[in-house]
Tab-separated table of N, CA, C and O and ligand atoms in Angstrom:
chain	number	residue	atom	x	y	z
V	1	MET	N	0.836	-1.193	0.000
V	1	MET	CA	0.000	0.000	0.000
V	1	MET	C	0.873	1.247	0.000
V	1	MET	O	1.996	1.217	0.508
V	2	LYS	N	0.357	2.319	-0.576
V	2	LYS	CA	1.092	3.591	-0.657
V	2	LYS	C	0.239	4.718	-0.082
V	2	LYS	O	-0.996	4.655	-0.113
V	3	LEU	N	0.946	5.737	0.395
V	3	LEU	CA	0.271	6.975	0.765
V	3	LEU	C	0.772	8.067	-0.166
V	3	LEU	O	1.982	8.326	-0.232
V	4	VAL	N	-0.153	8.655	-0.893
V	4	VAL	CA	0.188	9.777	-1.766
V	4	VAL	C	-0.089	11.068	-0.999
V	4	VAL	O	-1.192	11.261	-0.474
V	5	ILE	N	0.921	11.902	-0.919
V	5	ILE	CA	0.756	13.243	-0.344
V	5	ILE	C	0.860	14.216	-1.505
V	5	ILE	O	1.891	14.276	-2.179
V	6	ALA	N	-0.220	14.933	-1.747
V	6	ALA	CA	-0.241	15.849	-2.895
V	6	ALA	C	-0.510	17.272	-2.415
V	6	ALA	O	-1.539	17.532	-1.778
V	7	VAL	N	0.436	18.160	-2.689
V	7	VAL	CA	0.242	19.579	-2.369
V	7	VAL	C	-0.247	20.270	-3.639
V	7	VAL	O	0.432	20.222	-4.674
V	8	VAL	N	-1.419	20.868	-3.546
V	8	VAL	CA	-2.030	21.475	-4.727
V	8	VAL	C	-2.579	22.857	-4.383
V	8	VAL	O	-2.693	23.219	-3.206
V	9	GLN	N	-2.932	23.595	-5.410
V	9	GLN	CA	-3.516	24.917	-5.180
V	9	GLN	C	-4.998	24.786	-4.831
V	9	GLN	O	-5.705	23.939	-5.383
V	10	ASP	N	-5.443	25.645	-3.947
V	10	ASP	CA	-6.827	25.579	-3.471
V	10	ASP	C	-7.849	25.578	-4.612
V	10	ASP	O	-8.857	24.874	-4.551
V	11	GLN	N	-7.577	26.380	-5.635
V	11	GLN	CA	-8.546	26.516	-6.727
V	11	GLN	C	-8.808	25.194	-7.450
V	11	GLN	O	-9.844	25.009	-8.066
V	12	ASP	N	-7.827	24.291	-7.411
V	12	ASP	CA	-7.960	23.032	-8.151
V	12	ASP	C	-8.626	21.929	-7.334
V	12	ASP	O	-8.915	20.852	-7.868
V	13	VAL	N	-8.828	22.188	-6.048
V	13	VAL	CA	-9.280	21.107	-5.167
V	13	VAL	C	-10.678	20.571	-5.498
V	13	VAL	O	-10.867	19.346	-5.524
V	14	PRO	N	-11.679	21.427	-5.766
V	14	PRO	CA	-13.006	20.851	-6.037
V	14	PRO	C	-13.000	19.851	-7.193
V	14	PRO	O	-13.538	18.741	-7.068
V	15	GLU	N	-12.361	20.211	-8.292
V	15	GLU	CA	-12.328	19.304	-9.450
V	15	GLU	C	-11.493	18.057	-9.139
V	15	GLU	O	-11.847	16.932	-9.523
V	16	LEU	N	-10.391	18.268	-8.423
V	16	LEU	CA	-9.533	17.127	-8.077
V	16	LEU	C	-10.274	16.150	-7.169
V	16	LEU	O	-10.253	14.930	-7.406
V	17	MET	N	-10.940	16.673	-6.148
V	17	MET	CA	-11.678	15.794	-5.221
V	17	MET	C	-12.806	15.068	-5.956
V	17	MET	O	-13.026	13.872	-5.730
V	18	ASP	N	-13.513	15.787	-6.820
V	18	ASP	CA	-14.587	15.148	-7.591
V	18	ASP	C	-14.036	13.981	-8.405
V	18	ASP	O	-14.618	12.894	-8.449
V	19	SER	N	-12.900	14.212	-9.059
V	19	SER	CA	-12.324	13.166	-9.908
V	19	SER	C	-11.867	11.975	-9.084
V	19	SER	O	-12.046	10.819	-9.487
V	20	LEU	N	-11.258	12.254	-7.930
V	20	LEU	CA	-10.783	11.148	-7.079
V	20	LEU	C	-11.958	10.305	-6.583
V	20	LEU	O	-11.936	9.069	-6.671
V	21	VAL	N	-12.979	10.984	-6.071
V	21	VAL	CA	-14.125	10.255	-5.523
V	21	VAL	C	-14.858	9.491	-6.624
V	21	VAL	O	-15.265	8.340	-6.442
V	22	GLU	N	-14.985	10.128	-7.779
V	22	GLU	CA	-15.645	9.482	-8.922
V	22	GLU	C	-14.944	8.181	-9.306
V	22	GLU	O	-15.576	7.205	-9.693
V	23	LYS	N	-13.602	8.159	-9.173
V	23	LYS	CA	-12.832	6.962	-9.546
V	23	LYS	C	-12.676	6.009	-8.360
V	23	LYS	O	-11.946	5.015	-8.459
V	24	GLY	N	-13.318	6.322	-7.246
V	24	GLY	CA	-13.318	5.398	-6.114
V	24	GLY	C	-12.171	5.561	-5.134
V	24	GLY	O	-11.966	4.706	-4.267
V	25	PHE	N	-11.409	6.657	-5.245
V	25	PHE	CA	-10.313	6.878	-4.298
V	25	PHE	C	-10.821	7.601	-3.062
V	25	PHE	O	-11.754	8.405	-3.131
V	26	ARG	N	-10.161	7.322	-1.945
V	26	ARG	CA	-10.481	8.022	-0.697
V	26	ARG	C	-9.384	9.031	-0.425
V	26	ARG	O	-8.200	8.729	-0.618
V	27	ALA	N	-9.780	10.200	0.038
V	27	ALA	CA	-8.791	11.254	0.264
V	27	ALA	C	-9.150	12.065	1.492
V	27	ALA	O	-10.324	12.206	1.844
V	28	THR	N	-8.120	12.577	2.137
V	28	THR	CA	-8.297	13.496	3.259
V	28	THR	C	-7.658	14.822	2.898
V	28	THR	O	-6.517	14.864	2.424
V	29	LYS	N	-8.425	15.873	3.100
V	29	LYS	CA	-7.987	17.210	2.689
V	29	LYS	C	-7.515	17.993	3.914
V	29	LYS	O	-8.227	18.098	4.907
V	30	LEU	N	-6.305	18.521	3.822
V	30	LEU	CA	-5.747	19.316	4.915
V	30	LEU	C	-5.432	20.716	4.414
V	30	LEU	O	-4.904	20.875	3.303
V	31	ALA	N	-5.741	21.702	5.222
V	31	ALA	CA	-5.343	23.069	4.887
V	31	ALA	C	-3.855	23.214	5.190
V	31	ALA	O	-3.384	22.808	6.250
V	32	SER	N	-3.106	23.775	4.248
V	32	SER	CA	-1.658	23.911	4.443
V	32	SER	C	-1.193	25.265	3.924
V	32	SER	O	-1.955	26.012	3.307
V	33	THR	N	0.050	25.569	4.189
V	33	THR	CA	0.618	26.849	3.774
V	33	THR	C	1.989	26.617	3.174
V	33	THR	O	2.822	25.921	3.776
V	34	GLY	N	2.213	27.170	1.994
V	34	GLY	CA	3.506	27.014	1.341
V	34	GLY	C	4.587	27.798	2.061
V	34	GLY	O	4.356	28.940	2.486
V	35	GLY	N	5.743	27.197	2.202
V	35	GLY	CA	6.829	27.834	2.937
V	35	GLY	C	7.430	29.025	2.208
V	35	GLY	O	7.957	29.942	2.842
V	36	PHE	N	7.360	29.026	0.888
V	36	PHE	CA	7.990	30.089	0.109
V	36	PHE	C	7.066	31.296	-0.027
V	36	PHE	O	7.413	32.410	0.337
V	37	LEU	N	5.861	31.062	-0.532
V	37	LEU	CA	4.925	32.168	-0.753
V	37	LEU	C	4.140	32.527	0.499
V	37	LEU	O	3.551	33.599	0.587
V	38	ARG	N	4.103	31.606	1.456
V	38	ARG	CA	3.301	31.803	2.680
V	38	ARG	C	1.826	32.007	2.349
V	38	ARG	O	1.135	32.779	3.000
V	39	LEU	N	1.392	31.325	1.291
V	39	LEU	CA	-0.011	31.377	0.905
V	39	LEU	C	-0.650	30.027	1.200
V	39	LEU	O	0.020	28.992	1.191
V	40	GLY	N	-1.951	30.073	1.404
V	40	GLY	CA	-2.665	28.831	1.651
V	40	GLY	C	-2.630	27.918	0.445
V	40	GLY	O	-2.733	28.368	-0.699
V	41	ASN	N	-2.443	26.645	0.700
V	41	ASN	CA	-2.645	25.647	-0.339
V	41	ASN	C	-3.301	24.444	0.329
V	41	ASN	O	-3.718	24.519	1.490
V	42	THR	N	-3.436	23.371	-0.399
V	42	THR	CA	-4.142	22.206	0.136
V	42	THR	C	-3.253	20.980	0.015
V	42	THR	O	-2.596	20.787	-1.004
V	43	THR	N	-3.224	20.197	1.079
V	43	THR	CA	-2.491	18.932	1.045
V	43	THR	C	-3.495	17.793	1.151
V	43	THR	O	-4.319	17.770	2.069
V	44	LEU	N	-3.428	16.878	0.201
V	44	LEU	CA	-4.317	15.719	0.221
V	44	LEU	C	-3.537	14.478	0.616
V	44	LEU	O	-2.404	14.271	0.144
V	45	LEU	N	-4.119	13.680	1.483
V	45	LEU	CA	-3.592	12.361	1.826
V	45	LEU	C	-4.475	11.336	1.129
V	45	LEU	O	-5.702	11.329	1.332
V	46	ILE	N	-3.868	10.495	0.321
V	46	ILE	CA	-4.651	9.535	-0.466
V	46	ILE	C	-4.031	8.149	-0.277
V	46	ILE	O	-2.902	7.895	-0.720
V	47	GLY	N	-4.751	7.286	0.389
V	47	GLY	CA	-4.269	5.919	0.594
V	47	GLY	C	-4.716	5.037	-0.558
V	47	GLY	O	-5.911	4.973	-0.865
V	48	ILE	N	-3.734	4.340	-1.177
V	48	ILE	CA	-4.050	3.566	-2.388
V	48	ILE	C	-3.256	2.256	-2.417
V	48	ILE	O	-2.313	2.073	-1.654
V	49	GLU	N	-3.665	1.380	-3.329
V	49	GLU	CA	-2.862	0.189	-3.599
V	49	GLU	C	-1.727	0.567	-4.558
V	49	GLU	O	-1.840	1.545	-5.309
V	50	ASP	N	-0.677	-0.234	-4.524
V	50	ASP	CA	0.514	0.096	-5.322
V	50	ASP	C	0.178	0.308	-6.801
V	50	ASP	O	0.711	1.202	-7.449
V	51	TRP	N	-0.722	-0.522	-7.336
V	51	TRP	CA	-0.999	-0.474	-8.772
V	51	TRP	C	-1.825	0.758	-9.170
V	51	TRP	O	-2.022	1.010	-10.355
V	52	GLN	N	-2.263	1.523	-8.185
V	52	GLN	CA	-3.102	2.693	-8.493
V	52	GLN	C	-2.310	4.008	-8.567
V	52	GLN	O	-2.887	5.059	-8.843
V	53	ILE	N	-1.006	3.933	-8.335
V	53	ILE	CA	-0.199	5.164	-8.265
V	53	ILE	C	-0.327	5.997	-9.542
V	53	ILE	O	-0.587	7.207	-9.499
V	54	ASP	N	-0.140	5.353	-10.671
V	54	ASP	CA	-0.155	6.117	-11.930
V	54	ASP	C	-1.518	6.762	-12.176
V	54	ASP	O	-1.601	7.874	-12.708
V	55	ASP	N	-2.589	6.059	-11.799
V	55	ASP	CA	-3.935	6.623	-11.974
V	55	ASP	C	-4.102	7.900	-11.156
V	55	ASP	O	-4.637	8.904	-11.638
V	56	VAL	N	-3.626	7.856	-9.907
V	56	VAL	CA	-3.772	9.026	-9.036
V	56	VAL	C	-2.937	10.197	-9.565
V	56	VAL	O	-3.403	11.340	-9.625
V	57	ILE	N	-1.713	9.901	-9.961
V	57	ILE	CA	-0.849	10.978	-10.479
V	57	ILE	C	-1.462	11.590	-11.735
V	57	ILE	O	-1.441	12.809	-11.935
V	58	GLU	N	-2.061	10.753	-12.561
V	58	GLU	CA	-2.680	11.267	-13.790
V	58	GLU	C	-3.875	12.164	-13.464
V	58	GLU	O	-4.096	13.185	-14.127
V	59	ILE	N	-4.645	11.803	-12.441
V	59	ILE	CA	-5.780	12.645	-12.043
V	59	ILE	C	-5.281	14.007	-11.561
V	59	ILE	O	-5.837	15.049	-11.918
V	60	VAL	N	-4.217	14.001	-10.765
V	60	VAL	CA	-3.662	15.284	-10.299
V	60	VAL	C	-3.156	16.079	-11.497
V	60	VAL	O	-3.391	17.286	-11.616
V	61	ARG	N	-2.479	15.396	-12.403
V	61	ARG	CA	-1.916	16.086	-13.573
V	61	ARG	C	-3.009	16.764	-14.418
V	61	ARG	O	-2.842	17.874	-14.900
V	62	THR	N	-4.139	16.088	-14.562
V	62	THR	CA	-5.169	16.621	-15.457
V	62	THR	C	-6.091	17.645	-14.778
V	62	THR	O	-6.769	18.397	-15.473
V	63	THR	N	-6.118	17.657	-13.455
V	63	THR	CA	-7.041	18.586	-12.798
V	63	THR	C	-6.344	19.801	-12.174
V	63	THR	O	-7.016	20.777	-11.840
V	64	CYS	N	-5.034	19.721	-12.002
V	64	CYS	CA	-4.318	20.821	-11.336
V	64	CYS	C	-3.509	21.614	-12.348
V	64	CYS	O	-2.725	21.040	-13.105
V	65	ARG	N	-3.724	22.918	-12.355
V	65	ARG	CA	-3.109	23.750	-13.367
V	65	ARG	C	-1.864	24.463	-12.842
V	65	ARG	O	-1.723	24.663	-11.644
V	66	THR	N	-1.014	24.830	-13.792
V	66	THR	CA	0.151	25.651	-13.435
V	66	THR	C	-0.246	27.114	-13.554
V	66	THR	O	-0.871	27.513	-14.539
V	67	ARG	N	0.054	27.878	-12.530
V	67	ARG	CA	-0.254	29.308	-12.546
V	67	ARG	C	1.002	30.078	-12.187
V	67	ARG	O	1.872	29.566	-11.479
V	68	SER	N	1.081	31.302	-12.680
V	68	SER	CA	2.246	32.107	-12.313
V	68	SER	C	1.804	33.239	-11.401
V	68	SER	O	0.654	33.698	-11.453
V	69	ARG	N	2.727	33.647	-10.563
V	69	ARG	CA	2.424	34.715	-9.602
V	69	ARG	C	3.673	35.572	-9.441
V	69	ARG	O	4.792	35.063	-9.405
V	70	MET	N	3.478	36.881	-9.380
V	70	MET	CA	4.594	37.786	-9.144
V	70	MET	C	4.764	37.946	-7.639
V	70	MET	O	3.787	38.226	-6.931
V	71	VAL	N	5.969	37.740	-7.154
V	71	VAL	CA	6.205	37.895	-5.718
V	71	VAL	C	7.404	38.798	-5.481
V	71	VAL	O	8.364	38.795	-6.253
V	72	ALA	N	7.334	39.558	-4.426
V	72	ALA	CA	8.461	40.385	-4.013
V	72	ALA	C	9.288	39.571	-3.034
V	72	ALA	O	8.794	39.231	-1.952
V	73	PRO	N	10.508	39.218	-3.396
V	73	PRO	CA	11.326	38.393	-2.492
V	73	PRO	C	11.541	39.098	-1.167
V	73	PRO	O	11.783	40.304	-1.129
V	74	THR	N	11.466	38.359	-0.107
V	74	THR	CA	11.720	38.924	1.223
V	74	THR	C	12.972	38.329	1.834
V	74	THR	O	13.308	38.598	2.967
V	75	THR	N	13.639	37.468	1.078
V	75	THR	CA	14.899	36.892	1.558
V	75	THR	C	15.975	37.225	0.542
V	75	THR	O	15.691	37.409	-0.646
V	76	PRO	N	17.229	37.332	0.961
V	76	PRO	CA	18.290	37.667	0.030
V	76	PRO	C	18.455	36.590	-1.037
V	76	PRO	O	18.447	35.413	-0.712
V	77	VAL	N	18.524	37.014	-2.297
V	77	VAL	CA	18.746	36.040	-3.362
V	77	VAL	C	20.227	35.895	-3.682
V	77	VAL	O	20.649	34.926	-4.277
V	78	ALA	N	21.036	36.912	-3.283
V	78	ALA	CA	22.481	36.817	-3.465
V	78	ALA	C	23.132	37.812	-2.510
V	78	ALA	O	22.607	38.904	-2.309
V	79	PRO	N	24.257	37.452	-1.916
V	79	PRO	CA	24.907	38.352	-0.961
V	79	PRO	C	25.204	39.714	-1.562
V	79	PRO	O	25.076	40.747	-0.882
V	80	SER	N	25.564	39.741	-2.842
V	80	SER	CA	25.932	41.006	-3.476
V	80	SER	C	24.744	41.949	-3.631
V	80	SER	O	24.904	43.133	-3.875
V	81	MET	N	23.544	41.435	-3.511
V	81	MET	CA	22.355	42.264	-3.705
V	81	MET	C	21.848	42.864	-2.397
V	81	MET	O	20.796	43.499	-2.371
V	82	GLY	N	22.581	42.622	-1.321
V	82	GLY	CA	22.131	43.179	-0.055
V	82	GLY	C	21.061	42.307	0.558
V	82	GLY	O	20.734	41.248	0.033
V	83	PRO	N	20.517	42.765	1.670
V	83	PRO	CA	19.596	41.919	2.418
V	83	PRO	C	18.270	41.671	1.702
V	83	PRO	O	17.650	40.647	1.881
V	84	TYR	N	17.806	42.624	0.905
V	84	TYR	CA	16.513	42.436	0.261
V	84	TYR	C	16.579	42.827	-1.215
V	84	TYR	O	17.171	43.844	-1.566
V	85	ALA	N	15.975	42.033	-2.058
V	85	ALA	CA	15.858	42.388	-3.465
V	85	ALA	C	14.493	43.028	-3.657
V	85	ALA	O	13.497	42.543	-3.145
V	86	SER	N	14.425	44.141	-4.396
V	86	SER	CA	13.170	44.865	-4.476
V	86	SER	C	12.302	44.438	-5.653
V	86	SER	O	11.095	44.575	-5.611
V	87	SER	N	12.900	43.930	-6.714
V	87	SER	CA	12.118	43.629	-7.912
V	87	SER	C	11.309	42.352	-7.733
V	87	SER	O	11.852	41.322	-7.330
V	88	PRO	N	10.020	42.432	-8.055
V	88	PRO	CA	9.215	41.210	-7.998
V	88	PRO	C	9.727	40.188	-9.010
V	88	PRO	O	10.238	40.560	-10.068
V	89	VAL	N	9.602	38.954	-8.670
V	89	VAL	CA	9.976	37.882	-9.592
V	89	VAL	C	8.750	37.011	-9.831
V	89	VAL	O	7.845	36.942	-8.998
V	90	GLU	N	8.736	36.368	-10.997
V	90	GLU	CA	7.609	35.515	-11.336
V	90	GLU	C	7.932	34.078	-10.945
V	90	GLU	O	9.021	33.575	-11.258
V	91	VAL	N	7.013	33.427	-10.233
V	91	VAL	CA	7.195	32.006	-9.921
V	91	VAL	C	6.029	31.218	-10.515
V	91	VAL	O	4.905	31.712	-10.599
V	92	GLN	N	6.336	30.021	-10.948
V	92	GLN	CA	5.319	29.108	-11.464
V	92	GLN	C	4.881	28.210	-10.317
V	92	GLN	O	5.720	27.605	-9.645
V	93	ILE	N	3.588	28.132	-10.083
V	93	ILE	CA	3.057	27.287	-9.009
V	93	ILE	C	2.266	26.132	-9.618
V	93	ILE	O	1.421	26.347	-10.477
V	94	GLY	N	2.559	24.961	-9.127
V	94	GLY	CA	1.770	23.796	-9.549
V	94	GLY	C	2.247	23.207	-10.852
V	94	GLY	O	3.339	23.499	-11.277
V	95	GLY	N	1.346	22.397	-11.375
V	95	GLY	CA	0.117	21.780	-10.964
V	95	GLY	C	0.093	21.187	-9.579
V	95	GLY	O	-0.559	21.703	-8.682
V	96	GLY	N	0.817	20.078	-9.317
V	96	GLY	CA	0.789	19.472	-8.006
V	96	GLY	C	2.177	18.988	-7.639
V	96	GLY	O	2.954	18.623	-8.505
V	97	THR	N	2.462	19.010	-6.332
V	97	THR	CA	3.717	18.440	-5.827
V	97	THR	C	3.358	17.155	-5.110
V	97	THR	O	2.586	17.168	-4.146
V	98	ILE	N	3.897	16.045	-5.604
V	98	ILE	CA	3.411	14.734	-5.167
V	98	ILE	C	4.531	13.913	-4.534
V	98	ILE	O	5.623	13.795	-5.097
V	99	PHE	N	4.243	13.372	-3.369
V	99	PHE	CA	5.146	12.433	-2.699
V	99	PHE	C	4.403	11.097	-2.603
V	99	PHE	O	3.226	11.070	-2.276
V	100	VAL	N	5.116	10.007	-2.873
V	100	VAL	CA	4.531	8.673	-2.718
V	100	VAL	C	5.346	7.917	-1.669
V	100	VAL	O	6.553	7.723	-1.833
V	101	LEU	N	4.665	7.526	-0.589
V	101	LEU	CA	5.347	6.857	0.537
V	101	LEU	C	4.839	5.432	0.679
V	101	LEU	O	3.656	5.149	0.450
V	102	ASP	N	5.732	4.550	1.097
V	102	ASP	CA	5.310	3.196	1.450
V	102	ASP	C	4.554	3.221	2.771
V	102	ASP	O	4.976	3.896	3.717
V	103	VAL	N	3.468	2.485	2.824
V	103	VAL	CA	2.710	2.364	4.074
V	103	VAL	C	3.101	1.039	4.732
V	103	VAL	O	2.929	-0.027	4.147
V	104	VAL	N	3.654	1.112	5.928
V	104	VAL	CA	4.104	-0.099	6.625
V	104	VAL	C	2.908	-0.893	7.135
V	104	VAL	O	2.870	-2.123	7.062
V	105	ARG	N	1.905	-0.184	7.602
V	105	ARG	CA	0.735	-0.871	8.153
V	105	ARG	C	-0.473	0.054	8.037
V	105	ARG	O	-0.356	1.259	8.268
V	106	PHE	N	-1.602	-0.527	7.681
V	106	PHE	CA	-2.843	0.245	7.570
V	106	PHE	C	-3.944	-0.508	8.291
V	106	PHE	O	-4.140	-1.697	8.034
V	107	GLU	N	-4.617	0.153	9.188
V	107	GLU	CA	-5.712	-0.484	9.883
V	107	GLU	C	-6.843	0.498	10.076
V	107	GLU	O	-6.615	1.685	10.297
V	108	LYS	N	-8.064	0.002	9.992
V	108	LYS	CA	-9.228	0.771	10.409
V	108	LYS	C	-9.826	0.011	11.578
V	108	LYS	O	-10.156	-1.152	11.431
V	109	VAL	N	-9.875	0.662	12.721
V	109	VAL	CA	-10.334	-0.082	13.909
V	109	VAL	C	-11.617	0.553	14.454
V	109	VAL	O	-11.967	1.683	14.113
Z	201	2BA	P1	5.454	27.366	-1.741
Z	201	2BA	O1	6.572	26.900	-0.882
Z	201	2BA	O2	4.711	28.573	-1.309
Z	201	2BA	O3	6.065	27.594	-3.208
Z	201	2BA	C1	5.288	28.176	-4.233
Z	201	2BA	C2	6.077	28.239	-5.518
Z	201	2BA	O4	7.197	29.112	-5.330
Z	201	2BA	C3	6.679	26.893	-5.924
Z	201	2BA	O5	5.722	26.193	-6.681
Z	201	2BA	C4	7.901	27.302	-6.711
Z	201	2BA	O6	7.571	27.637	-8.050
Z	201	2BA	C5	8.329	28.594	-6.026
Z	201	2BA	N1	9.389	28.350	-5.051
Z	201	2BA	C6	9.327	27.634	-3.926
Z	201	2BA	N2	10.499	27.668	-3.254
Z	201	2BA	C7	11.321	28.440	-3.981
Z	201	2BA	C8	12.681	28.869	-3.822
Z	201	2BA	N3	13.428	28.512	-2.765
Z	201	2BA	N4	13.201	29.659	-4.805
Z	201	2BA	C9	12.478	30.039	-5.861
Z	201	2BA	N5	11.187	29.666	-6.067
Z	201	2BA	C10	10.621	28.870	-5.142
Z	201	2BA	P2	5.645	24.618	-6.573
Z	201	2BA	O7	7.018	24.027	-6.763
Z	201	2BA	O8	4.588	24.159	-7.507
Z	201	2BA	O9	5.233	24.286	-5.067
Z	201	2BA	C11	3.907	24.546	-4.616
Z	201	2BA	C12	3.807	24.235	-3.156
Z	201	2BA	O10	4.087	22.836	-2.972
Z	201	2BA	C13	4.835	24.929	-2.272
Z	201	2BA	O11	4.383	26.205	-1.928
Z	201	2BA	C14	4.895	23.999	-1.064
Z	201	2BA	O12	3.776	24.205	-0.231
Z	201	2BA	C15	4.766	22.635	-1.725
Z	201	2BA	N6	6.076	22.032	-2.013
Z	201	2BA	C16	6.776	22.151	-3.142
Z	201	2BA	N7	7.916	21.446	-3.068
Z	201	2BA	C17	7.927	20.899	-1.844
Z	201	2BA	C18	8.848	20.057	-1.159
Z	201	2BA	N8	10.014	19.637	-1.722
Z	201	2BA	N9	8.546	19.660	0.096
Z	201	2BA	C19	7.398	20.070	0.676
Z	201	2BA	N10	6.474	20.863	0.071
Z	201	2BA	C20	6.745	21.268	-1.173
């Protein structure tokens, strides 16, 4: 068994959850915050059988979009630039950041 941890953008969650449930997957939705942008995002925990990994990744791929956002860096990007860089930079967010972990034991009691 595997545990898929998927960090996705909030806007994509309704369609992603619909697709997962429609295909018979179970998921738990957690509110999370990205360490870089400090913006809310969503982390899904999805327990699956090993042979279902590709199906789940494909669902995330097709329902989660890549978006760009301009951010003003608040941390130094290079020592020569001083403590803060003033120019906003564009970052690409998403579609999804996916971790697949082995589950040692799973029980519902
Ligand atoms: P954030 O940490 O808020 O990152 C948002 C986006 O900012 C990232 O999109 C990436 O394009 C950019 N970014 C992040 N760290 C950066 C850095 N040190 N320098 C320059 N740009 C940076 P994604 O890669 O799609 O990540 C979206 C969210 O997924 C992240 O939000 C974070 O919550 C999670 N995530 C991504 N990689 C992770 C990892 N290795 N471990 C844990 N969570 C991760």
